[in-house]
Amino acid sequence: MPFSDFHGNADIVHRLREMLSRERFPHAVVLAGAQGSGKYTLALMLAQALNCLNPPKSDELPDFCGQCANCTRIAQAADLNARFAEAVEARENLRETDKKETRIFVQTHPDVLIVPPDPPQMMIKVDQVRRVIETIYYRPAEGRERIYIFTDSAFMKEAANSLLKVLEEPPEFATIFLLTENPGELLPTIRSRSMAFTLCALSPEEIERDLAQQHPAWKPSQRALVARLSEGAVGKARSFDLASYSAARDHALAILHSALRGGEHGELFKITESYRPGAEGREKTEALIRTLYSLLRDLVFIESGVPELIRNSDISAELQRLSESADFEWILVASDRLAEVERGMRRNLLRSLSLDAFAAALEK
Ligand SMILES: [Zn+2]
């Protein structure tokens, strides 16, 4: 997968590749941008370009072959969610005493360490940065450059301070990527030692064009829906699970209908019952919450007299009907309750949710 496969933000990719060609690649790079804007994909591509065994050129700039041992092993980390889930599961299977001392990493190449936020707090912890410090001063074993990719900027305080020490004296053969949706979360002293790039969102039209190639089986109305829901994030659009979204949306609509129009609760209980605790249930519940937010936002657009901005454009008639029973105040209360449910989940990921209580609290 060479750089030409990276969609959008051509100017930033060009500048980064120019720095590769001058062999003056920065030691610390902040890649900022919304979820799915390609931060991780780009960081992995650069990790490949920095370590490719047969680096080709394209447009007279360094590229990577995608075929050599280094490229292919680094590419095995491309599905971050899957590798992360494997690492978490491996830790779950450890003895209780070892579990506490084990931190989550993703590593498919000896010189490329990927540091995701560590559950359950989903923060980067000091032990994770310690692993970076322990390895970063050794020359790379099989590549030319040691690469560290922090996939999130939610650092615990001590972890951020430790990282700062590394950035004050980085070895010449290492590069640290800091990925963030919000650069303000990083210590100013970390930011000032890094070179920052912000990946911009793509327009819905650009994403629709990309989806026409990626998902030719999708109908134009489905591509338009996904493009709007992805908010300019091409990675999010490409990997969008349309079937799950539709299923979650059916449930979210049923909850809103029941809350706004009252009536039969049997249907509602049948739905909430299907949201079970555990990892799978959590994912499903998160999808439901995201979908509820997206529908509530659309109701706000309709209430505000700008229905052309709604994201769920394929069901605009149904949303119009729903909006007749909703008003701003109700939407605000509903959003607050939803935020409460979300906070509860973050505090304790395993706790099953009382969606019934949530739905009941929304009732007019
Ligand atoms: Zn290669």
Tab-separated table of C-alpha atoms and ligand atoms in Angstrom:
chain	number	residue	atom	x	y	z
A	1	MET	CA	0.000	0.000	0.000
A	2	PRO	CA	2.108	2.957	-1.179
A	3	PHE	CA	1.471	6.631	-0.388
A	4	SER	CA	-0.771	7.004	-3.436
A	5	ASP	CA	-3.330	4.913	-1.523
A	6	PHE	CA	-3.635	7.623	1.102
A	7	HIS	CA	-6.721	9.641	0.367
A	8	GLY	CA	-6.798	13.410	0.876
A	9	ASN	CA	-4.402	15.830	2.577
A	10	ALA	CA	-2.003	15.517	-0.346
A	11	ASP	CA	-0.034	18.602	0.705
A	12	ILE	CA	0.755	17.216	4.152
A	13	VAL	CA	1.757	13.818	2.773
A	14	HIS	CA	3.973	15.624	0.264
A	15	ARG	CA	5.713	17.659	2.969
A	16	LEU	CA	6.325	14.600	5.118
A	17	ARG	CA	7.765	12.713	2.174
A	18	GLU	CA	10.030	15.648	1.350
A	19	MET	CA	11.392	15.435	4.863
A	20	LEU	CA	11.986	11.719	4.305
A	21	SER	CA	13.923	12.485	1.149
A	22	ARG	CA	16.193	14.949	2.938
A	23	GLU	CA	16.753	12.328	5.639
A	24	ARG	CA	15.794	14.903	8.187
A	25	PHE	CA	12.651	13.412	9.477
A	26	PRO	CA	11.593	14.966	12.804
A	27	HIS	CA	12.018	12.953	16.003
A	28	ALA	CA	8.511	13.733	17.154
A	29	VAL	CA	5.514	14.219	14.909
A	30	VAL	CA	2.041	15.170	16.087
A	31	LEU	CA	-0.641	14.013	13.681
A	32	ALA	CA	-3.890	15.703	14.603
A	33	GLY	CA	-7.318	15.170	13.113
A	34	ALA	CA	-10.747	13.715	13.714
A	35	GLN	CA	-11.262	10.025	14.291
A	36	GLY	CA	-10.849	8.235	10.975
A	37	SER	CA	-9.039	11.094	9.264
A	38	GLY	CA	-6.107	8.793	8.551
A	39	LYS	CA	-3.666	9.655	11.344
A	40	TYR	CA	-2.848	6.043	12.153
A	41	THR	CA	-2.784	4.935	8.518
A	42	LEU	CA	-0.371	7.742	7.665
A	43	ALA	CA	1.855	7.019	10.680
A	44	LEU	CA	2.103	3.351	9.667
A	45	MET	CA	2.891	4.325	6.075
A	46	LEU	CA	5.682	6.578	7.295
A	47	ALA	CA	6.941	3.793	9.565
A	48	GLN	CA	7.089	1.574	6.488
A	49	ALA	CA	8.813	4.228	4.383
A	50	LEU	CA	11.393	4.757	7.139
A	51	ASN	CA	12.113	1.027	7.312
A	52	CYS	CA	11.408	-0.356	3.827
A	53	LEU	CA	14.196	-2.656	2.633
A	54	ASN	CA	13.717	-1.753	-1.046
A	55	PRO	CA	12.354	1.766	-0.886
A	56	PRO	CA	11.048	2.777	-4.313
A	57	LYS	CA	10.390	6.354	-5.437
A	58	SER	CA	7.185	7.797	-6.760
A	59	ASP	CA	6.749	11.392	-7.921
A	60	GLU	CA	10.495	11.559	-7.212
A	61	LEU	CA	9.867	11.197	-3.487
A	62	PRO	CA	10.520	8.271	-1.146
A	63	ASP	CA	7.810	5.643	-1.010
A	64	PHE	CA	7.635	2.110	0.377
A	65	CYS	CA	7.310	-1.191	-1.418
A	66	GLY	CA	4.661	-2.816	0.757
A	67	GLN	CA	6.243	-6.216	-0.077
A	68	CYS	CA	9.469	-6.535	1.887
A	69	ALA	CA	9.717	-8.197	5.295
A	70	ASN	CA	9.693	-4.874	7.139
A	71	CYS	CA	6.765	-3.407	5.185
A	72	THR	CA	4.600	-6.502	5.524
A	73	ARG	CA	5.250	-6.949	9.219
A	74	ILE	CA	4.535	-3.320	9.978
A	75	ALA	CA	1.366	-3.563	7.874
A	76	GLN	CA	0.131	-6.384	10.108
A	77	ALA	CA	-0.637	-3.674	12.660
A	78	ALA	CA	-2.960	-1.899	10.220
A	79	ASP	CA	-6.122	-3.242	11.822
A	80	LEU	CA	-5.529	-1.481	15.109
A	81	ASN	CA	-8.858	-2.448	16.673
A	82	ALA	CA	-8.256	-6.134	16.046
A	83	ARG	CA	-4.635	-6.072	17.310
A	84	PHE	CA	-5.718	-4.077	20.360
A	85	ALA	CA	-8.509	-6.562	21.139
A	86	GLU	CA	-6.013	-9.437	20.881
A	87	ALA	CA	-3.618	-7.724	23.279
A	88	VAL	CA	-6.405	-7.057	25.765
A	89	GLU	CA	-7.583	-10.644	25.540
A	90	ALA	CA	-4.039	-11.944	26.052
A	91	ARG	CA	-3.821	-9.876	29.219
A	92	GLU	CA	-7.194	-11.147	30.411
A	93	ASN	CA	-5.828	-14.678	30.220
A	94	LEU	CA	-2.862	-13.925	32.487
A	95	ARG	CA	-2.658	-14.763	36.167
A	96	GLU	CA	-4.206	-12.092	38.376
A	97	THR	CA	-0.805	-10.871	39.675
A	98	ASP	CA	0.708	-10.613	36.169
A	99	LYS	CA	-2.385	-8.889	34.821
A	100	LYS	CA	-1.822	-5.874	37.033
A	101	GLU	CA	1.712	-5.363	35.784
A	102	THR	CA	1.012	-5.938	32.119
A	103	ARG	CA	0.383	-2.984	29.870
A	104	ILE	CA	-1.226	-3.084	26.457
A	105	PHE	CA	1.008	-2.707	23.377
A	106	VAL	CA	0.664	-3.611	19.731
A	107	GLN	CA	3.851	-4.819	18.119
A	108	THR	CA	4.176	-6.675	14.837
A	109	HIS	CA	7.754	-5.571	14.095
A	110	PRO	CA	10.635	-5.449	16.600
A	111	ASP	CA	11.401	-1.810	15.834
A	112	VAL	CA	7.856	-0.486	15.699
A	113	LEU	CA	6.002	-0.201	18.993
A	114	ILE	CA	2.404	0.958	19.010
A	115	VAL	CA	1.123	2.342	22.289
A	116	PRO	CA	-2.656	2.496	22.624
A	117	PRO	CA	-4.466	3.849	25.682
A	118	ASP	CA	-4.544	1.175	28.377
A	119	PRO	CA	-7.948	-0.083	29.563
A	120	PRO	CA	-10.050	0.188	31.600
A	121	GLN	CA	-9.203	3.880	32.079
A	122	MET	CA	-8.205	4.192	28.425
A	123	MET	CA	-5.232	6.368	29.285
A	124	ILE	CA	-1.556	6.146	28.336
A	125	LYS	CA	0.166	5.046	31.527
A	126	VAL	CA	3.645	5.646	32.853
A	127	ASP	CA	4.594	1.966	32.498
A	128	GLN	CA	3.878	2.221	28.794
A	129	VAL	CA	6.196	5.209	28.436
A	130	ARG	CA	8.756	3.326	30.517
A	131	ARG	CA	8.802	0.606	27.863
A	132	VAL	CA	9.568	3.325	25.311
A	133	ILE	CA	12.435	4.650	27.429
A	134	GLU	CA	13.832	1.135	27.924
A	135	THR	CA	14.056	0.474	24.188
A	136	ILE	CA	14.440	3.772	22.376
A	137	TYR	CA	18.186	4.193	22.951
A	138	TYR	CA	19.075	0.867	21.320
A	139	ARG	CA	19.759	0.920	17.605
A	140	PRO	CA	16.958	-0.640	15.568
A	141	ALA	CA	17.336	-4.376	15.131
A	142	GLU	CA	15.916	-4.954	11.674
A	143	GLY	CA	15.028	-1.562	10.329
A	144	ARG	CA	16.704	1.828	10.069
A	145	GLU	CA	14.481	3.696	12.470
A	146	ARG	CA	12.803	2.883	15.743
A	147	ILE	CA	9.188	3.967	15.583
A	148	TYR	CA	6.803	4.638	18.446
A	149	ILE	CA	3.175	5.418	17.714
A	150	PHE	CA	1.019	6.731	20.536
A	151	THR	CA	-2.484	6.290	19.179
A	152	ASP	CA	-4.129	8.708	21.594
A	153	SER	CA	-3.194	11.806	23.569
A	154	ALA	CA	-4.944	10.850	26.822
A	155	PHE	CA	-1.760	10.652	28.907
A	156	MET	CA	-1.715	10.221	32.650
A	157	LYS	CA	0.279	13.059	34.161
A	158	GLU	CA	3.326	11.024	35.101
A	159	ALA	CA	3.328	9.376	31.678
A	160	ALA	CA	3.309	12.740	29.923
A	161	ASN	CA	6.203	13.956	32.047
A	162	SER	CA	8.219	10.825	31.288
A	163	LEU	CA	7.572	11.219	27.591
A	164	LEU	CA	8.761	14.801	27.803
A	165	LYS	CA	12.112	13.576	29.117
A	166	VAL	CA	12.491	11.332	26.061
A	167	LEU	CA	11.630	14.195	23.741
A	168	GLU	CA	14.270	16.371	25.344
A	169	GLU	CA	16.986	13.957	24.230
A	170	PRO	CA	15.735	11.678	21.494
A	171	PRO	CA	18.246	9.378	19.779
A	172	GLU	CA	18.853	10.127	16.122
A	173	PHE	CA	17.442	6.791	14.988
A	174	ALA	CA	13.991	7.083	16.560
A	175	THR	CA	10.747	8.752	15.617
A	176	ILE	CA	7.767	9.187	17.896
A	177	PHE	CA	4.309	9.743	16.434
A	178	LEU	CA	1.682	11.290	18.647
A	179	LEU	CA	-1.821	10.916	17.269
A	180	THR	CA	-4.528	13.142	18.646
A	181	GLU	CA	-8.011	14.385	17.988
A	182	ASN	CA	-7.271	17.370	20.177
A	183	PRO	CA	-3.653	18.643	20.308
A	184	GLY	CA	-4.625	20.774	23.317
A	185	GLU	CA	-4.578	17.566	25.371
A	186	LEU	CA	-0.819	17.310	24.927
A	187	LEU	CA	1.507	19.200	27.246
A	188	PRO	CA	2.619	22.458	25.620
A	189	THR	CA	6.213	21.365	26.274
A	190	ILE	CA	5.578	18.155	24.321
A	191	ARG	CA	3.953	20.054	21.476
A	192	SER	CA	6.828	22.516	21.267
A	193	ARG	CA	9.267	19.628	20.767
A	194	SER	CA	7.218	18.095	17.983
A	195	MET	CA	6.319	18.984	14.459
A	196	ALA	CA	2.540	19.080	14.140
A	197	PHE	CA	0.362	18.341	11.137
A	198	THR	CA	-3.410	18.561	11.084
A	199	LEU	CA	-5.219	16.236	8.745
A	200	CYS	CA	-8.296	17.957	7.386
A	201	ALA	CA	-11.643	16.375	6.912
A	202	LEU	CA	-12.728	15.618	3.371
A	203	SER	CA	-15.939	17.000	1.858
A	204	PRO	CA	-18.928	14.619	1.718
A	205	GLU	CA	-18.671	14.698	-2.085
A	206	GLU	CA	-15.020	13.597	-1.996
A	207	ILE	CA	-15.913	10.793	0.371
A	208	GLU	CA	-18.857	9.716	-1.780
A	209	ARG	CA	-16.502	9.479	-4.753
A	210	ASP	CA	-14.072	7.387	-2.718
A	211	LEU	CA	-16.898	5.133	-1.526
A	212	ALA	CA	-18.052	4.580	-5.099
A	213	GLN	CA	-14.706	2.830	-5.627
A	214	GLN	CA	-14.455	1.170	-2.229
A	215	HIS	CA	-18.054	-0.009	-1.928
A	216	PRO	CA	-19.509	-0.258	-5.419
A	217	ALA	CA	-22.364	-2.405	-4.083
A	218	TRP	CA	-23.724	0.417	-1.917
A	219	LYS	CA	-26.613	2.447	-3.316
A	220	PRO	CA	-25.982	6.164	-3.920
A	221	SER	CA	-28.325	7.036	-1.022
A	222	GLN	CA	-26.291	4.731	1.246
A	223	ARG	CA	-23.018	6.290	0.113
A	224	ALA	CA	-24.474	9.743	0.775
A	225	LEU	CA	-25.581	8.649	4.250
A	226	VAL	CA	-22.175	7.178	5.141
A	227	ALA	CA	-20.343	10.225	3.764
A	228	ARG	CA	-22.427	12.499	5.984
A	229	LEU	CA	-22.101	10.296	9.047
A	230	SER	CA	-18.316	10.055	8.666
A	231	GLU	CA	-17.915	13.817	8.944
A	232	GLY	CA	-15.041	14.053	6.540
A	233	ALA	CA	-13.126	11.067	7.909
A	234	VAL	CA	-12.334	8.841	4.992
A	235	GLY	CA	-11.046	5.962	7.109
A	236	LYS	CA	-14.260	5.968	9.074
A	237	ALA	CA	-16.282	6.006	5.839
A	238	ARG	CA	-14.365	3.141	4.238
A	239	SER	CA	-14.711	0.891	7.247
A	240	PHE	CA	-18.271	1.964	8.007
A	241	ASP	CA	-20.417	-0.976	9.041
A	242	LEU	CA	-23.638	-0.067	7.302
A	243	ALA	CA	-25.507	-3.176	8.454
A	244	SER	CA	-24.730	-2.566	12.146
A	245	TYR	CA	-25.553	1.088	11.799
A	246	SER	CA	-28.930	0.309	10.270
A	247	ALA	CA	-29.674	-2.188	13.028
A	248	ALA	CA	-28.650	0.279	15.747
A	249	ARG	CA	-30.668	3.013	14.078
A	250	ASP	CA	-33.805	0.888	13.995
A	251	HIS	CA	-33.431	0.425	17.749
A	252	ALA	CA	-32.650	4.069	18.369
A	253	LEU	CA	-35.713	5.113	16.382
A	254	ALA	CA	-37.892	2.682	18.339
A	255	ILE	CA	-36.595	4.158	21.612
A	256	LEU	CA	-37.276	7.710	20.438
A	257	HIS	CA	-40.729	6.790	19.146
A	258	SER	CA	-41.596	5.124	22.418
A	259	ALA	CA	-40.281	8.085	24.435
A	260	LEU	CA	-42.014	10.733	22.363
A	261	ARG	CA	-45.250	9.024	21.573
A	262	GLY	CA	-45.680	6.754	24.571
A	263	GLY	CA	-47.710	3.612	24.104
A	264	GLU	CA	-46.669	-0.018	24.066
A	265	HIS	CA	-43.538	-0.832	26.093
A	266	GLY	CA	-43.324	-4.479	25.078
A	267	GLU	CA	-41.414	-3.645	21.904
A	268	LEU	CA	-39.022	-1.416	23.820
A	269	PHE	CA	-38.212	-4.082	26.402
A	270	LYS	CA	-37.593	-6.601	23.681
A	271	ILE	CA	-34.966	-4.230	22.289
A	272	THR	CA	-33.253	-3.221	25.525
A	273	GLU	CA	-33.120	-6.853	26.598
A	274	SER	CA	-30.909	-7.606	23.609
A	275	TYR	CA	-28.175	-5.295	25.001
A	276	ARG	CA	-26.178	-7.571	27.235
A	277	PRO	CA	-23.117	-6.885	29.357
A	278	GLY	CA	-19.651	-7.947	28.185
A	279	ALA	CA	-17.469	-6.802	25.334
A	280	GLU	CA	-19.914	-7.504	22.527
A	281	GLY	CA	-22.777	-5.873	24.350
A	282	ARG	CA	-20.641	-2.866	25.113
A	283	GLU	CA	-19.803	-2.363	21.473
A	284	LYS	CA	-23.442	-2.704	20.569
A	285	THR	CA	-24.464	-0.269	23.272
A	286	GLU	CA	-21.845	2.245	22.161
A	287	ALA	CA	-23.160	1.985	18.620
A	288	LEU	CA	-26.679	2.581	19.905
A	289	ILE	CA	-25.588	5.644	21.875
A	290	ARG	CA	-23.730	7.102	18.903
A	291	THR	CA	-26.772	6.545	16.749
A	292	LEU	CA	-29.093	8.161	19.290
A	293	TYR	CA	-26.805	11.220	19.299
A	294	SER	CA	-26.834	11.381	15.553
A	295	LEU	CA	-30.659	11.226	15.475
A	296	LEU	CA	-30.985	13.839	18.226
A	297	ARG	CA	-28.649	16.127	16.292
A	298	ASP	CA	-30.787	15.686	13.209
A	299	LEU	CA	-33.883	16.588	15.232
A	300	VAL	CA	-32.092	19.789	16.294
A	301	PHE	CA	-31.422	20.631	12.650
A	302	ILE	CA	-35.096	20.099	11.811
A	303	GLU	CA	-36.270	22.136	14.820
A	304	SER	CA	-33.848	24.900	13.781
A	305	GLY	CA	-35.341	25.053	10.307
A	306	VAL	CA	-32.269	23.677	8.522
A	307	PRO	CA	-33.398	20.153	7.584
A	308	GLU	CA	-30.897	20.121	4.719
A	309	LEU	CA	-28.141	19.613	7.311
A	310	ILE	CA	-29.460	16.333	8.687
A	311	ARG	CA	-27.129	13.371	8.379
A	312	ASN	CA	-29.685	10.594	8.250
A	313	SER	CA	-30.943	11.994	4.999
A	314	ASP	CA	-32.443	8.698	3.840
A	315	ILE	CA	-35.075	8.773	6.601
A	316	SER	CA	-35.832	12.498	6.580
A	317	ALA	CA	-39.604	11.942	6.368
A	318	GLU	CA	-39.607	9.797	9.513
A	319	LEU	CA	-37.431	12.329	11.341
A	320	GLN	CA	-39.807	15.117	10.319
A	321	ARG	CA	-42.693	13.168	11.878
A	322	LEU	CA	-40.700	12.554	15.072
A	323	SER	CA	-39.760	16.203	15.349
A	324	GLU	CA	-43.432	17.138	15.552
A	325	SER	CA	-43.540	15.587	19.046
A	326	ALA	CA	-40.118	16.853	20.164
A	327	ASP	CA	-39.015	20.334	21.152
A	328	PHE	CA	-35.638	21.876	21.993
A	329	GLU	CA	-36.065	21.372	25.700
A	330	TRP	CA	-36.792	17.678	25.311
A	331	ILE	CA	-33.820	17.214	22.984
A	332	LEU	CA	-31.553	18.906	25.531
A	333	VAL	CA	-32.783	16.666	28.340
A	334	ALA	CA	-32.377	13.598	26.143
A	335	SER	CA	-28.790	14.576	25.240
A	336	ASP	CA	-27.946	15.109	28.903
A	337	ARG	CA	-29.335	11.709	29.862
A	338	LEU	CA	-27.406	10.113	27.059
A	339	ALA	CA	-24.190	11.765	28.248
A	340	GLU	CA	-24.923	10.346	31.712
A	341	VAL	CA	-25.256	6.843	30.300
A	342	GLU	CA	-21.973	7.319	28.453
A	343	ARG	CA	-20.115	8.554	31.503
A	344	GLY	CA	-21.395	5.574	33.446
A	345	MET	CA	-20.022	3.274	30.790
A	346	ARG	CA	-16.626	4.928	30.833
A	347	ARG	CA	-16.358	4.593	34.587
A	348	ASN	CA	-17.098	0.923	34.490
A	349	LEU	CA	-16.909	-0.718	31.138
A	350	LEU	CA	-18.384	-3.979	32.287
A	351	ARG	CA	-21.496	-2.596	33.876
A	352	SER	CA	-24.542	-3.454	31.880
A	353	LEU	CA	-26.686	-0.510	31.115
A	354	SER	CA	-30.124	0.214	32.210
A	355	LEU	CA	-31.421	1.241	28.842
A	356	ASP	CA	-34.943	0.782	30.135
A	357	ALA	CA	-34.362	3.428	32.755
A	358	PHE	CA	-32.810	5.632	30.128
A	359	ALA	CA	-35.769	5.264	27.791
A	360	ALA	CA	-38.234	5.762	30.618
A	361	ALA	CA	-36.462	8.941	31.716
A	362	LEU	CA	-36.946	10.381	28.260
A	363	GLU	CA	-40.668	9.929	28.261
A	364	LYS	CA	-42.625	13.069	27.863
B	1	ZN	ZN	9.273	-2.416	1.800
